[in-house]
Short mmCIF file of C-alpha atoms in Angstrom, two decimals:
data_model
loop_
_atom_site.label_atom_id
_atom_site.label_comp_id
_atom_site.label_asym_id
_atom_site.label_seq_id
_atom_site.Cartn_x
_atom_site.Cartn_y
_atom_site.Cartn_z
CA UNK A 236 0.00 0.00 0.00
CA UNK A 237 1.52 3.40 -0.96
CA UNK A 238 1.89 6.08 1.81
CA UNK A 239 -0.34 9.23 1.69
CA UNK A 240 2.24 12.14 0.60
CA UNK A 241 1.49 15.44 -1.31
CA UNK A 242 4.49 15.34 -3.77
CA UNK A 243 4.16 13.68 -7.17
CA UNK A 244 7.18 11.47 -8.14
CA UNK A 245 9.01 12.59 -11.13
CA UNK A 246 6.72 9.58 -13.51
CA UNK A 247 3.55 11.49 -11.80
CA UNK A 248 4.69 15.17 -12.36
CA UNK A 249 5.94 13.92 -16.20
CA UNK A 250 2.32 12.85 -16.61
CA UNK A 251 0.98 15.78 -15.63
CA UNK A 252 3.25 18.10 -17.57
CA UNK A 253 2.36 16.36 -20.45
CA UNK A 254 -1.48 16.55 -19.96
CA UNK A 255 -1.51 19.87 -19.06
CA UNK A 256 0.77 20.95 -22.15
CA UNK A 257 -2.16 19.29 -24.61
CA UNK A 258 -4.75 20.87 -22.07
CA UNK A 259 -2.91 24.36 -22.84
CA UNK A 260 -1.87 23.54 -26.60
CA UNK A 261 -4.80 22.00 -27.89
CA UNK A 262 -7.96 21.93 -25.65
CA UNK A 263 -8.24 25.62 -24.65
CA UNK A 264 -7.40 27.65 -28.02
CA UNK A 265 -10.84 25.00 -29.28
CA UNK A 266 -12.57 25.80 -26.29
CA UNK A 267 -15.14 28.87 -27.25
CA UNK A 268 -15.70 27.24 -30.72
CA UNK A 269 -16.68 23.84 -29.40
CA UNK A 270 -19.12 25.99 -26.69
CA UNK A 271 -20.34 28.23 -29.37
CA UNK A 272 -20.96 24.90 -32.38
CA UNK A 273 -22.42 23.15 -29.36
CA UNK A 274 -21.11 19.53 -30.79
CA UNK A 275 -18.51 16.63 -30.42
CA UNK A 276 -15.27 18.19 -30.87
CA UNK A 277 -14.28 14.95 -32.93
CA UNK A 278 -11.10 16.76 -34.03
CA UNK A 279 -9.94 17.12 -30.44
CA UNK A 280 -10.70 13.75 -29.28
CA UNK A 281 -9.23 12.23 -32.22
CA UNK A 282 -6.23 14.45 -31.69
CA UNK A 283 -5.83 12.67 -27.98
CA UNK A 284 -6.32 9.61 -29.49
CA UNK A 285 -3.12 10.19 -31.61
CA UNK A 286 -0.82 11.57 -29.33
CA UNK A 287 -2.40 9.14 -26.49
CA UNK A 288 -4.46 10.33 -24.15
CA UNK A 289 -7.75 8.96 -25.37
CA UNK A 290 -6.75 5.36 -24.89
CA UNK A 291 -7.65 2.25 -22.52
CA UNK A 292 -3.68 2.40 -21.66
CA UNK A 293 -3.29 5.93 -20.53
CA UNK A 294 -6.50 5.21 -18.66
CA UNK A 295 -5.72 2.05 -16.87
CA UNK A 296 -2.41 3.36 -15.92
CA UNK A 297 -3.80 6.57 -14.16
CA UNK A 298 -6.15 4.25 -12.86
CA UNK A 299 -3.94 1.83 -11.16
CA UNK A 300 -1.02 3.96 -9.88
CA UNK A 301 -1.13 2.93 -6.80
CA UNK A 302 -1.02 5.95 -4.76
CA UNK A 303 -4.42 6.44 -6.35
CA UNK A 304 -3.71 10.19 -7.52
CA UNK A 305 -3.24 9.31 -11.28
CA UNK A 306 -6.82 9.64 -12.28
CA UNK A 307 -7.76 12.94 -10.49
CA UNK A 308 -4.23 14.87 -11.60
CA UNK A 309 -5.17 14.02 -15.24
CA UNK A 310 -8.91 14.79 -14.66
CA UNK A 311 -7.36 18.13 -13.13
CA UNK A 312 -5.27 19.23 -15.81
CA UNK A 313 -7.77 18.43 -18.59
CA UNK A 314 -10.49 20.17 -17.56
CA UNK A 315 -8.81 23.25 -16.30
CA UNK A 316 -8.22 23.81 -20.15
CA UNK A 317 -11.80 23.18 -20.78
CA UNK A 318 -14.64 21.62 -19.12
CA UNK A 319 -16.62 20.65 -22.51
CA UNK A 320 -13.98 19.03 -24.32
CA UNK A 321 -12.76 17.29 -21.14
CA UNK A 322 -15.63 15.71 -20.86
CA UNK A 323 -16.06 14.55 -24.67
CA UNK A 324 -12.54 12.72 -23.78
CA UNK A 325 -12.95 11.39 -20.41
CA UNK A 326 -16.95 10.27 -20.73
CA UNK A 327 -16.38 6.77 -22.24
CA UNK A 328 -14.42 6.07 -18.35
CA UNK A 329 -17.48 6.51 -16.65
CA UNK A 330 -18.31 3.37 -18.63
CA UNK A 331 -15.17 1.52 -19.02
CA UNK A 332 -15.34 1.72 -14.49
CA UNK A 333 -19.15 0.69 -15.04
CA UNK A 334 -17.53 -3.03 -16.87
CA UNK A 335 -14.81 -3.23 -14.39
CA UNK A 336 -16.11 -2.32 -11.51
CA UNK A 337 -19.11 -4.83 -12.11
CA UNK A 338 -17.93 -6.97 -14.89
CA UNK A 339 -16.45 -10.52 -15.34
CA UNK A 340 -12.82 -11.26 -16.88
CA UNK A 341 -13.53 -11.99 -19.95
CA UNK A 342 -16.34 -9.00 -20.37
CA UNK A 343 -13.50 -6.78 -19.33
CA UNK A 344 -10.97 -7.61 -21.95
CA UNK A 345 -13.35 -8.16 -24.30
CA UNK A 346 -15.82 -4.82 -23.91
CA UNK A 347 -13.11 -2.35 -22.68
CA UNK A 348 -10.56 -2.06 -25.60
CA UNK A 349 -14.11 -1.59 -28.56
CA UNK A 350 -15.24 1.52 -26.17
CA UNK A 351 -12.34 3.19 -26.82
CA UNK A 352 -11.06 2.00 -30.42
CA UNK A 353 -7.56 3.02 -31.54
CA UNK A 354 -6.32 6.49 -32.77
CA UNK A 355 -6.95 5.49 -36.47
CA UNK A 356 -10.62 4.21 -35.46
CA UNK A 357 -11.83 6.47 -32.14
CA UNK A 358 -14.57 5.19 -30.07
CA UNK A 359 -17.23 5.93 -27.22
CA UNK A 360 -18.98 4.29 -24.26
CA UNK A 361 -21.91 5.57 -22.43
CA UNK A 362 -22.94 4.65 -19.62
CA UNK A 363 -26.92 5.22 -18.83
CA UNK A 364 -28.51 5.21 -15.43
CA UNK A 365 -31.02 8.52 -15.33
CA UNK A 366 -34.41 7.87 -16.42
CA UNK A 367 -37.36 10.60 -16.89
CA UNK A 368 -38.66 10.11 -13.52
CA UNK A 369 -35.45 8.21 -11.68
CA UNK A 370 -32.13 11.18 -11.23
CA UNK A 371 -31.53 11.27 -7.74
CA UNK A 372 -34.14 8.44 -6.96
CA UNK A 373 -33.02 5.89 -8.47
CA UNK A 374 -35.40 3.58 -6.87
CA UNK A 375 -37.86 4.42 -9.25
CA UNK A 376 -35.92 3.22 -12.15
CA UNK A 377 -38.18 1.84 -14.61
CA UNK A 378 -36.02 0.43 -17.13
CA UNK A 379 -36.47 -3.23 -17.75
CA UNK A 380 -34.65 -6.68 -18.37
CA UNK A 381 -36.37 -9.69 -18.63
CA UNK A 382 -33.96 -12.80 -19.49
CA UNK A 383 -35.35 -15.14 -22.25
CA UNK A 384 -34.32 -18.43 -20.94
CA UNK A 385 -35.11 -20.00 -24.54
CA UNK A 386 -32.51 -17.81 -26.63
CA UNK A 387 -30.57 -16.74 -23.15
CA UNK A 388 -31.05 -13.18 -23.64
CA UNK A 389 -31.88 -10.14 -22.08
CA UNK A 390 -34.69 -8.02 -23.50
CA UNK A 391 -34.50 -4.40 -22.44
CA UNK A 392 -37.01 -1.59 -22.75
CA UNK A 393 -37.17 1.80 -21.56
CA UNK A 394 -35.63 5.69 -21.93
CA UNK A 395 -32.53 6.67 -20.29
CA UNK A 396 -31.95 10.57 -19.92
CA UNK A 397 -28.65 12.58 -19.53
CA UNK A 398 -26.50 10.20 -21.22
CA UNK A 399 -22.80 11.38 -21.79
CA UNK A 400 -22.29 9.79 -25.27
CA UNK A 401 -25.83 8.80 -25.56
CA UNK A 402 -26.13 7.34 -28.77
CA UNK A 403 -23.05 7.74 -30.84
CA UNK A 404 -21.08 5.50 -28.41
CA UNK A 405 -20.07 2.27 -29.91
CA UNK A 406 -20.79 0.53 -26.45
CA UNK A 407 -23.65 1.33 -23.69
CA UNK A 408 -23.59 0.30 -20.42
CA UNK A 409 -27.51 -0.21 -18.95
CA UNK A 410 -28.52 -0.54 -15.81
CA UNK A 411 -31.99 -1.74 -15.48
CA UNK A 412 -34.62 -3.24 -13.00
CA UNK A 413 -34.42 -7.38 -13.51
CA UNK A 414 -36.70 -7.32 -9.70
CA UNK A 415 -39.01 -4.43 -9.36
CA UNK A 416 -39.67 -6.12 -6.02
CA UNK A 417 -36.34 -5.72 -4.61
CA UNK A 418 -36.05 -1.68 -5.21
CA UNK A 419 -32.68 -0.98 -5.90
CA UNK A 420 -31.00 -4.11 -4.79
CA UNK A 421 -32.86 -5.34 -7.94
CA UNK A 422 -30.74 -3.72 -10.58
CA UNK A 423 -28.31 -4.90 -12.98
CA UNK A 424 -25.92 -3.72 -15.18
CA UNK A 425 -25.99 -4.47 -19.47
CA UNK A 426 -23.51 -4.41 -22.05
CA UNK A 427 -25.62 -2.96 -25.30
CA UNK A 428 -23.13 -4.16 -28.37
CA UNK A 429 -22.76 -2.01 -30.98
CA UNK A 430 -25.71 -1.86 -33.91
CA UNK A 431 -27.91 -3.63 -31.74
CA UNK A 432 -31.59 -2.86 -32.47
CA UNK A 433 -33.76 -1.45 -30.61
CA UNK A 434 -31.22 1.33 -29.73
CA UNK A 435 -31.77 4.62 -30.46
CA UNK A 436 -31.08 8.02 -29.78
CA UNK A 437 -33.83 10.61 -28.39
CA UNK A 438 -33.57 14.19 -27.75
CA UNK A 439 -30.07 15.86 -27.87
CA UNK A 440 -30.19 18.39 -25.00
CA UNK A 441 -29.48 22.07 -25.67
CA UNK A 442 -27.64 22.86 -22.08
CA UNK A 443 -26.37 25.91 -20.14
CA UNK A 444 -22.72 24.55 -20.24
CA UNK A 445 -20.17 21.99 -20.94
CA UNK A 446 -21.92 22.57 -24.09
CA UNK A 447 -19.34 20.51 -26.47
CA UNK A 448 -20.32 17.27 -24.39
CA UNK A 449 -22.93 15.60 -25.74
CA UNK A 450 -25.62 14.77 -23.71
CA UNK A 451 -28.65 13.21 -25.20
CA UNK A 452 -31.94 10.64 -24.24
CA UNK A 453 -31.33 6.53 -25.24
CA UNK A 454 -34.27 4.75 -26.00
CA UNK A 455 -34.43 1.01 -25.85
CA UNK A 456 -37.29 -0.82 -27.51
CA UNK A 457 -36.96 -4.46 -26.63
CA UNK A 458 -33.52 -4.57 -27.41
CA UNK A 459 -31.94 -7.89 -27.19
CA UNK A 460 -28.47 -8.46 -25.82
CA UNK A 461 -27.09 -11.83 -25.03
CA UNK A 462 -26.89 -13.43 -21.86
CA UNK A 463 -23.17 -12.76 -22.07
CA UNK A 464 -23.56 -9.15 -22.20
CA UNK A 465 -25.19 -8.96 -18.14
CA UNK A 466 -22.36 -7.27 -16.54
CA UNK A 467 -20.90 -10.00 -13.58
CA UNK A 468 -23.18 -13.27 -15.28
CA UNK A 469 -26.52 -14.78 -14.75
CA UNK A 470 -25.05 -17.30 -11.49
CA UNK A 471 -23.53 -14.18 -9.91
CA UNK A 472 -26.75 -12.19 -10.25
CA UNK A 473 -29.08 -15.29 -9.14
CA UNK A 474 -26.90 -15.00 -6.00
CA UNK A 475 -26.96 -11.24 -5.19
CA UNK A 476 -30.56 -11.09 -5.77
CA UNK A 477 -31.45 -14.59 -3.79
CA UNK A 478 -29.24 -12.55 -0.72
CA UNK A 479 -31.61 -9.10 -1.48
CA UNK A 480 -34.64 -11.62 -0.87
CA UNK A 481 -33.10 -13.22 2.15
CA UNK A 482 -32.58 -10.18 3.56
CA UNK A 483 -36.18 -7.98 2.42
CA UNK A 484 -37.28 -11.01 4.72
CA UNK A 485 -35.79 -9.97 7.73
CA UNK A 486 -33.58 -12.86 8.11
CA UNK A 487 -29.96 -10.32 7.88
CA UNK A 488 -27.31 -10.90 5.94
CA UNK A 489 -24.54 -8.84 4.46
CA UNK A 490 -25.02 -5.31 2.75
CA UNK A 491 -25.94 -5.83 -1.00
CA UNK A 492 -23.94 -3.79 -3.40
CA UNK A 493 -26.59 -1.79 -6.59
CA UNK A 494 -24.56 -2.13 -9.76
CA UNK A 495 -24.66 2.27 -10.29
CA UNK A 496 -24.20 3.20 -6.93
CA UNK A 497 -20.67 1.31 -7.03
CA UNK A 498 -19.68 3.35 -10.15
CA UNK A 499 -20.81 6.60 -8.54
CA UNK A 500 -18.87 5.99 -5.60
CA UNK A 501 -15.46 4.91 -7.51
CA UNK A 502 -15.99 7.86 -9.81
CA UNK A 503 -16.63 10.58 -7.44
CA UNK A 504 -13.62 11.42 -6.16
CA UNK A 505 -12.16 12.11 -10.22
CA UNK A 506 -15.44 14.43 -10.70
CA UNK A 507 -14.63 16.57 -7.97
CA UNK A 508 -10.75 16.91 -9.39
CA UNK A 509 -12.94 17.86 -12.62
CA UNK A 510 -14.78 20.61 -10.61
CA UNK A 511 -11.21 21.63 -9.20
CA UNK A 512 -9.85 22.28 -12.56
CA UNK A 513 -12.23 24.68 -13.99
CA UNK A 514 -12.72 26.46 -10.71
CA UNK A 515 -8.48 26.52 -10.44
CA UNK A 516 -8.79 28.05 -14.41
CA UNK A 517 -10.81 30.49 -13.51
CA UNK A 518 -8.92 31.60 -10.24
CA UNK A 519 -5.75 31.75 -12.53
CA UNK A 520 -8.07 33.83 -15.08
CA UNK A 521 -9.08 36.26 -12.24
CA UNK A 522 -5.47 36.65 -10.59
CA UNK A 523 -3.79 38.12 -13.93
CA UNK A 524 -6.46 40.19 -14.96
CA UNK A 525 -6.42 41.77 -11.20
CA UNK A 526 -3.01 42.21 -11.71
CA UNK A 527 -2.96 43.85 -15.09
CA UNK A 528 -6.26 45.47 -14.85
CA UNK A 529 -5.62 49.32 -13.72
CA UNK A 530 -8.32 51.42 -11.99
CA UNK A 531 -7.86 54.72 -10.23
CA UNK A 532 -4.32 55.01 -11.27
CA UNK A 533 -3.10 51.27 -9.67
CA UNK A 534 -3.82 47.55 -10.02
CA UNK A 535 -7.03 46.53 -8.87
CA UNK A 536 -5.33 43.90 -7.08
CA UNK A 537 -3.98 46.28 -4.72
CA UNK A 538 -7.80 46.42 -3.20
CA UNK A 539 -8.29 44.66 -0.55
CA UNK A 540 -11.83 43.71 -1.66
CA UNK A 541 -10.36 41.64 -4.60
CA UNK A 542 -7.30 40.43 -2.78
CA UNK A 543 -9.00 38.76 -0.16
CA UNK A 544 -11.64 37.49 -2.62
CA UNK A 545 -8.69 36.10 -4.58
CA UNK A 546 -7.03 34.79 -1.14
CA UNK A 547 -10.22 32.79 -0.06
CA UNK A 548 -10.29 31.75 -4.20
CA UNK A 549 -6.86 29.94 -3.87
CA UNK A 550 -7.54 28.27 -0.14
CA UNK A 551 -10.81 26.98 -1.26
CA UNK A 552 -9.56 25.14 -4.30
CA UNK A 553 -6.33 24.16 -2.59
CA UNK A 554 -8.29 22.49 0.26
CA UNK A 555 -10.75 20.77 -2.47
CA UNK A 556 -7.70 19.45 -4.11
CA UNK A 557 -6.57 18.12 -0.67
CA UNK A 558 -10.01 16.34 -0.32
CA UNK A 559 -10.31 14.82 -3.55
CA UNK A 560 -6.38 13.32 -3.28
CA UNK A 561 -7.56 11.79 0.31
CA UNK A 562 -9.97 10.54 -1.01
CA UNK A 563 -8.75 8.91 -4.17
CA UNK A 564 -5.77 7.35 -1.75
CA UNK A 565 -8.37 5.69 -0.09
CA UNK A 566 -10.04 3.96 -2.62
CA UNK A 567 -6.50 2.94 -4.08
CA UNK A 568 -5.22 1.58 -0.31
CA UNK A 569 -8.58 -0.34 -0.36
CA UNK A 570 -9.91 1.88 2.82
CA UNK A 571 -13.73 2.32 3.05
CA UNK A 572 -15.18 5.70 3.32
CA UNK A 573 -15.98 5.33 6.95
CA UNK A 574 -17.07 9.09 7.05
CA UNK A 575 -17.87 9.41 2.91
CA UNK A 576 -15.04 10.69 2.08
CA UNK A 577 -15.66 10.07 -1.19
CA UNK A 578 -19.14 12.42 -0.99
CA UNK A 579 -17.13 15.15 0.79
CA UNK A 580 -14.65 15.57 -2.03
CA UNK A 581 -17.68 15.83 -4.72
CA UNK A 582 -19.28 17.80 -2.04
CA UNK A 583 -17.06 20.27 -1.46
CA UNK A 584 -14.84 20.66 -4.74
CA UNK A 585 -18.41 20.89 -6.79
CA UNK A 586 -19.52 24.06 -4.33
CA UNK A 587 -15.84 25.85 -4.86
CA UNK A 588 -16.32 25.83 -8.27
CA UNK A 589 -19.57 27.09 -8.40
CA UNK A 590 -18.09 29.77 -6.10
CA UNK A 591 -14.78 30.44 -7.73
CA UNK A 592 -16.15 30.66 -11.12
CA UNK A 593 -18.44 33.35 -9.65
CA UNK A 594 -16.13 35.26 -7.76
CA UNK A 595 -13.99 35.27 -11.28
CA UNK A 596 -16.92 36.55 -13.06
CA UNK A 597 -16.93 39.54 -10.37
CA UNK A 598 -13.66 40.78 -10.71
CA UNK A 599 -13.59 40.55 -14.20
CA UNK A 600 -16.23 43.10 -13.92
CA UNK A 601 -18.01 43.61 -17.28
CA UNK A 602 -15.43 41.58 -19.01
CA UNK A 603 -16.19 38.37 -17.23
CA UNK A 604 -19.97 38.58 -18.12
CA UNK A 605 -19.27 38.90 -21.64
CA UNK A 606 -17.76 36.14 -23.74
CA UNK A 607 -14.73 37.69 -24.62
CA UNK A 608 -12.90 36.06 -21.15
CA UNK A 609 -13.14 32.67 -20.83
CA UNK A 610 -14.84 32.69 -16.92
CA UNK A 611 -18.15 33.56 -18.64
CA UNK A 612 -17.94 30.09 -19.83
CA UNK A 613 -16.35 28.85 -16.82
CA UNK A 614 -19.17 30.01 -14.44
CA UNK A 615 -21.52 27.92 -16.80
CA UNK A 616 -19.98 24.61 -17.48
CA UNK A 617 -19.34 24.69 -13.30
CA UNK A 618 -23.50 24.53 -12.53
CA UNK A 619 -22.73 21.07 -14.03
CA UNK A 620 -20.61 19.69 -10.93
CA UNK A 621 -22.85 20.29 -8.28
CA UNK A 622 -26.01 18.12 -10.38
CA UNK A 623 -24.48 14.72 -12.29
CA UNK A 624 -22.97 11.81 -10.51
CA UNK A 625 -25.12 12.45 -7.31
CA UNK A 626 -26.21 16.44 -6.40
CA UNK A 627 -24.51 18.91 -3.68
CA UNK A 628 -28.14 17.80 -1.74
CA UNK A 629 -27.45 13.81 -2.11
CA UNK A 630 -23.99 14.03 -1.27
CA UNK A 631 -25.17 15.63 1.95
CA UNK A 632 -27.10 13.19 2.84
CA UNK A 633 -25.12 10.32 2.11
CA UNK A 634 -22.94 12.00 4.33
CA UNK A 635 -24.98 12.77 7.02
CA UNK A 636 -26.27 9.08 6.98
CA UNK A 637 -22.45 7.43 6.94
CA UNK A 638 -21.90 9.70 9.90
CA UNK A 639 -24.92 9.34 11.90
CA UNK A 640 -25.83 5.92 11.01
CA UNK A 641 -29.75 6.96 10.77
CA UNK A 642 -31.80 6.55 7.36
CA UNK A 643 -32.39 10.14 7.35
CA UNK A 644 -34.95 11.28 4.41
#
């Protein structure tokens, strides 16, 4: 197990270098057109493809350096240069943790390398939970599978909603109700194949930011998959759900794990590096234009009224950065969130950019409403971290429940 420490080895602050100089070179100057065109920016993700960063290698070895701080430096770095783009090159993971969090061995070496393609043949995975009626509730998922013993397959039907990727990915990842009995411990998760019918693509969503992310509805009318394609295998979901039963019974037994909630809680953590990017962009935005920017014959920096705006800017973002790192050491040591650690990181690096972004805006003045500066964009695409992947009010309580112990509502 690797020891908690702040400083990046030389491999770690390479990596970083090197993300943050295609972040800088590539990523930003694309930035307001990607915003403005409101689509895929396939030219940028197929540029990280090439030089490597769009791949299932640079992923898994972010993912599995073991001091766990891989994944949220690169999440970091790519979407301080943009929060849009990022996300059009890092939404396929969201997936890819979906198979391995929850898949078998084969389904993972299988599945994994066709979500992500090769630089001469790019890819994406989606990975669909929301419904309609089922965000934050996901108990009222309505989403079926019903398995077809005769042809051993799964037959799915339903709408997803807020789908990164939602149908142009090669691969989706479904989670539906197989036991509308069991709530949420009824759930699975489904590989969708590519070109399977029955699979189509609903309303594309016209958002307030991270506007070069595509976001769109999936609609499944009694799509087929084959049995192969139920994320862990029939025998290991026959046993999770016979312990859900036991257990809705009264009889006890051990906690049962819900498919989505596990890739929530391993992704967390990397969202709220996300959220400490584009609030750290905009602080950086903010502290040369205070500097440059002259009023009544002197920086305006030299006010207290932005300087100690600026001051609480830079603790705020270096204490979410703190937070998400503890966190993602965790996870990689194998330690359980005893106090959801893992929801406090989201929590708190989600509300600082919200804030940052805001206080940006302000001292920019005029400027930073118009979109001329880049923290007009900032401010929006930052509304986004406090809402997916569990909101600022769910994180709360999942907090407030680890700690107390009490199913409080």
């Amino acid at each position: 197990m690797a020891e908690f420490t702040m400083e990046l080895s030389e491999d770690q602050e390479q990596v970083r270098e090197w993300v943050h100089g295609f972040a800088a070179g590539v990523i930003r100057p694309a930035a307001a057109e990607w915003d403005e065109r409101e689509e895929t920016p396939w030219p940028v993700i197929q540029e990280a493809a090439r030089v490597g960063i769009y791949s299932l290698d640079f992923y898994a070895q972010q993912f599995f350096d073991p001091t766990g701080l891989g994944i949220p430096m690169a999440m970091e770095e790519l979407f301080w240069g943009d929060a849009g783009i990022a996300l059009s090159i890092v939404g396929t993971g969201l997936a890819a943790i979906g198979v391995f969090a929850n898949g078998t061995e084969e389904q993972i070496g299988t599945w994994l390398p066709q979500m992500y393609g090769d630089r001469d043949d790019v890819k994406l995975a989606a990975f669909c939970s929301s419904e309609p009626d089922a965000g934050s509730d996901v108990g009222a998922m309505r989403t079926r599978a019903v398995h077809d013993p005769v042809r051993d397959e799964w037959v799915l039907s339903g709408t997803k909603t807020w789908v990164t990727n939602g149908g142009i990915a090669n691969v989706h990842i479904v989670v539906a109700v197989v036991d509308p009995e069991l709530g949420t411990k009824g759930h699975a998760s489904f590989i969708v194949p590519p070109g399977t019918p029955g699979l189509t693509q609903g309303q594309k969503f016209k958002k307030h930011g991270i506007r070069a992310s595509h976001t769109a509805e999936v609609v499944l009318q009694e799509v087929r998959v084959p049995g192969s394609c139920l994320l862990g295998g029939k025998e290991k979901l026959d046993e999770r759900l016979a312990r859900a039963r036991e257990r809705a019974r009264g009889a006890g037994g051990e906690r049962v794990r819900n498919a989505a909630m596990a890739t929530f809680e391993a992704s967390r953590p990397a969202v709220g590096a996300m959220a400490v990017g584009t609030a750290r962009a905009a602080y950086e935005v903010a502290l040369d234009y205070a500097r440059t920017r002259t009023q009544f014959g002197r920086p305006i920096i030299d006010n207290q009224g932005v300087a100690f705006q600026l001051a609480d800017m830079r603790t705020r973002i270096d204490a979410a950065r703190l937070l998400v790192w503890r966190a993602s050491w965790m996870a990689a040591a194998g330690r359980p969130f005893t106090s959801a650690e893992g929801s406090m990181s989201k929590l708190f690096a989600s509300e600082t950019a919200r804030q940052v972004t805001a206080q940006a805006v302000q001292i920019l003045g005029g400027n930073g409403f118009t979109r001329e500066y880049p923290v007009e964009r900032m401010h929006r695409d930052s509304a986004i971290y406090t809402i997916f992947e569990g909101t600022s009010e769910i994180q709360r309580l999942v907090i407030a429940r680890t700690l107390s112990g009490v199913p409080i509502r």
